[in-house]
Amino acid sequence: MRNLKSLIEQMTLEEKAGLCSGDSFWRTKAVERLDIPAINLSDGPHGLRAQGEDQDHLGVNESKPATCFPTAAGLASSWSVALLEQLGAALGDEAQAEGLHVVLGPGANIKRSPLCGRNFEYFSEDPLLSSHLAAAHIRGTQSRGVGSSLKHFAANNQEHRRMSVDARVDERTLREIYLASFEYAVKETQPWTVMCAYNRLNGEYCSEHPRLLTEILRDEWGFEGYVVSDWAAVNERVPGLAAGMELEMPASGGERDAQIVAAVQNGQLEEAVLDLAVERLLRVTFKAADARLENASFDAEDHHQLARRIARESMVLLQNDGTLPLANERRVAVIGEFAERPRYQGGGSSHVNATRVEPLLEALETRGASFDYTKGFEIDRDAPDQQLEQKAVQRARDADVAVLCLGLPDRHESEGYDRTHLNLPANQLALIEAVTAAQPNTVVVLANGAPIVMPWAGQVSAILEGYLGGQAVGAAVADLLYGEVSPSGKLAETFPQRLEDNPVHLNFPGEGDVVRYGEGIFVGYRYHDTQGVAPLFPFGHGLSYSRFDYANLTLSADTFSGDEQLTVSLDVTNSGEREASEIVQLYLSDQTQTVPVAAQALRGFDRVTLAPGETARVEMTLARRDFCWYDAERADWRLPTGSFEVRVGASSRDIRLSRSIEVHGDETPLPAIDRNTLLGDLQTHESAARVLREHLADLAEELPMLNSLMDKGGDNDLMDAMGRYLPLRALISFSSFTEARLDALLKDLKALA
Ligand code: BGC
């Protein structure tokens, strides 16, 4: 073990400040005289972008060949912790082979709006799913002695004005949704680094946000690694360092290192703060350098096959009238340029130079399928082309089935900007009309990183959502179309019928540099289910070529008080004819109405693979936090008292079994006591109610609004409401109560605190 403290003592002020920023785009600084090595950081998150000498920020210059796995939108639809771990480990192996020490990812930002240009790189609209998958990704990578950088912390939910926008999020929403998406991953896996976001959060840049980077991330969650800035996210360097952002990336040409030196010299920054930052930097640096495997390599073909397996377990069969799977002997018209030039990844910093790409046409040839191909439309143009369309119609008419390969071209969605609508380009919409008029058996295969609207869904037989399927996309699609394996992915986000149905619609992308998260906790299905707005395809939805029955739901207890875990068990049976996987989802519905809550929230999931006729007992556990809401006033999680419904199902809208459970929650906390405290707020607190009764007993006759307090059978709604919402001082106006008695009452109430 190195003694970091004594090493830091040997460093000059300039050397210490120097360690707090990069040497180049992707490399930290070394201090050779003290044997402190430099380490390499590189994107992430679904494949590596290791650049050689020609370095740039957003992937203009080519990077070294690496396996391009499906992007997070697809990965998340697998709901598979095991698969995400395998992917993370494969990234770790490739990183070792390329001499990288830290992979920049995964991204755990919540998909607040389907318009966000970077949704393809994020997992879900649900924090539990997002956080568990991020954790698995990190566990995998770090198991190979390579660090992860969990990003972008926090509330980076749009690309529009991403480097300046101020996300205004109330505390409860922040805790329950946006921070929760990071929290589990940080606590469970200790990522070596966390990357702070570009944007501001409630007025302060995330790169210099002491509450975010120190109080929450470190003091509350126990994060032990270091925080790296997103590339060029630094606003003011010295406040950033003081707030807990240790490494600025990329290099700042020495400018900001000099600012740190000056700040220490003139007393603006305590040297101890810099020393602590350096200690954190060195700890990760040495860990990374020590874990480096010289001469590591990876098997590109193995990783290609892993990419294929991950892709086919991630794709989601949204709709199917039985046309899929395709029988081998059917003549298929494959239409759409994506079959030849697949869109298998997104644009921007995550862009991978794939070791190989397997388009659908190649995969169909390899399997000897009976098909004809025609382009149908051009990816690079949006305008319809009648000639291409006519040819497609002819091919479709001559075949038994048409497979339309559609999706969003690169320019429609990317890092850096958001979409403005959810439609497919006009040429593809025209093609759907023309082909479905000629061929009743039409299957649509989609390539897109985020939801689209589908006014045409009723015209087609089947829809396979392929997301951005990685370099083996064609093979995975062919496997699913022909039923080599059954589709098993389920949506990790809601597909709305119309853009306007999205809860964020009125608050996206904000006014100037301010975006208000006005929908609060009601993001995605939390809104659709609570407000009763039917989605096009709900959160958790995905079809199979098999069928699953759910039975025998049991809970390990009938009541819950938060001290123990609650085990939820059920039988899932594959009652179809083929092996397939099912994703079982567990939702909790808080019916206590203590505060406004979503109709239901995902609190557990499991993925099981079953042979025909096989039954598995699925077990999921619930803990205190799953039942809690965040009480911003008291800065703590509160367990409410009353009934909850435990629901299990095949999607958020396909609940198969449910059971009620009584929760004995936390004692209602004493409200802040002053003249304006409401009677009703005191009445729900046992000791406060007793004090009230003692002080107000003689007023009971005068004031019928005290009936319910005095247990006199409050059956007059008006009077009860008057009492509940009465500030203590108003007792004086309505009765013989006096200021002197009010003072005495306040004194006794305060004594309870
Ligand atoms: C992105 C990060 C990425 C970094 C380095 C930034 O623009 O937001 O996700 O890791 O660039 O490429």
PDB file of C-alpha atoms and ligand atoms in Angstrom, residues 25-26 41-45 49 56-59 103-105 107 118 121-122 149 151-152 156 159 162-163 195-198 229-232 249-250 348-350 415-416, ligand 1:
ATOM      1  CA  PHE A  25      -8.405  15.067 -24.435  1.00  0.00           C
ATOM      2  CA  TRP A  26      -8.392  11.633 -22.862  1.00  0.00           C
ATOM      3  CA  LEU A  41     -10.300   7.796 -19.947  1.00  0.00           C
ATOM      4  CA  SER A  42     -12.497   7.150 -22.942  1.00  0.00           C
ATOM      5  CA  ASP A  43     -16.141   6.824 -24.005  1.00  0.00           C
ATOM      6  CA  GLY A  44     -18.409   4.613 -23.398  1.00  0.00           C
ATOM      7  CA  PRO A  45     -20.948   3.451 -22.741  1.00  0.00           C
ATOM      8  CA  ARG A  49     -14.020   5.142 -28.505  1.00  0.00           C
ATOM      9  CA  ASP A  56     -11.283  15.310 -30.915  1.00  0.00           C
ATOM     10  CA  HIS A  57     -14.334  15.603 -28.770  1.00  0.00           C
ATOM     11  CA  LEU A  58     -17.341  14.249 -30.589  1.00  0.00           C
ATOM     12  CA  GLY A  59     -15.973  11.506 -32.758  1.00  0.00           C
ATOM     13  CA  VAL A 103     -14.747   3.927 -19.466  1.00  0.00           C
ATOM     14  CA  LEU A 104     -17.007   6.993 -19.544  1.00  0.00           C
ATOM     15  CA  GLY A 105     -20.400   5.542 -18.793  1.00  0.00           C
ATOM     16  CA  GLY A 107     -25.486   7.209 -18.340  1.00  0.00           C
ATOM     17  CA  ARG A 118     -29.668  11.503 -26.116  1.00  0.00           C
ATOM     18  CA  GLU A 121     -27.838   6.496 -24.421  1.00  0.00           C
ATOM     19  CA  TYR A 122     -30.022   6.358 -21.306  1.00  0.00           C
ATOM     20  CA  SER A 149     -17.728   6.882 -14.857  1.00  0.00           C
ATOM     21  CA  LYS A 151     -22.827  10.072 -15.822  1.00  0.00           C
ATOM     22  CA  HIS A 152     -24.235  12.761 -16.131  1.00  0.00           C
ATOM     23  CA  ASN A 156     -29.222  16.349 -17.518  1.00  0.00           C
ATOM     24  CA  GLU A 159     -29.688  18.379 -25.051  1.00  0.00           C
ATOM     25  CA  ARG A 162     -27.314  21.549 -22.345  1.00  0.00           C
ATOM     26  CA  MET A 163     -24.272  23.539 -21.249  1.00  0.00           C
ATOM     27  CA  MET A 195     -19.111  12.522 -14.174  1.00  0.00           C
ATOM     28  CA  CYS A 196     -20.923  15.748 -13.325  1.00  0.00           C
ATOM     29  CA  ALA A 197     -23.381  17.137 -15.831  1.00  0.00           C
ATOM     30  CA  TYR A 198     -23.073  20.237 -18.002  1.00  0.00           C
ATOM     31  CA  SER A 229     -16.281  17.148 -15.171  1.00  0.00           C
ATOM     32  CA  ASP A 230     -18.159  16.432 -18.337  1.00  0.00           C
ATOM     33  CA  TRP A 231     -15.941  17.629 -21.157  1.00  0.00           C
ATOM     34  CA  ALA A 232     -15.750  21.432 -20.753  1.00  0.00           C
ATOM     35  CA  MET A 249     -11.468  17.302 -18.435  1.00  0.00           C
ATOM     36  CA  PRO A 250     -10.125  17.828 -20.984  1.00  0.00           C
ATOM     37  CA  GLY A 348     -21.906  12.033 -30.717  1.00  0.00           C
ATOM     38  CA  SER A 349     -19.424  11.091 -28.052  1.00  0.00           C
ATOM     39  CA  SER A 350     -20.599   7.476 -27.844  1.00  0.00           C
ATOM     40  CA  GLU A 415     -26.358  13.970 -28.810  1.00  0.00           C
ATOM     41  CA  GLY A 416     -26.285  17.754 -28.946  1.00  0.00           C
TER      42      GLY A 416
HETATM   43  C1  BGC B   1     -20.529  13.940 -23.232  1.00  0.00           C
HETATM   44  C2  BGC B   1     -20.041  12.837 -22.316  1.00  0.00           C
HETATM   45  C3  BGC B   1     -18.785  12.234 -22.864  1.00  0.00           C
HETATM   46  C4  BGC B   1     -17.741  13.327 -23.028  1.00  0.00           C
HETATM   47  C5  BGC B   1     -16.430  12.836 -23.585  1.00  0.00           C
HETATM   48  C6  BGC B   1     -19.441  14.953 -23.534  1.00  0.00           C
HETATM   49  O1  BGC B   1     -19.842  15.836 -24.517  1.00  0.00           O
HETATM   50  O2  BGC B   1     -21.625  14.596 -22.655  1.00  0.00           O
HETATM   51  O3  BGC B   1     -21.020  11.854 -22.173  1.00  0.00           O
HETATM   52  O4  BGC B   1     -18.330  11.210 -22.037  1.00  0.00           O
HETATM   53  O5  BGC B   1     -18.246  14.312 -23.910  1.00  0.00           O
HETATM   54  O6  BGC B   1     -16.569  12.478 -24.902  1.00  0.00           O
END
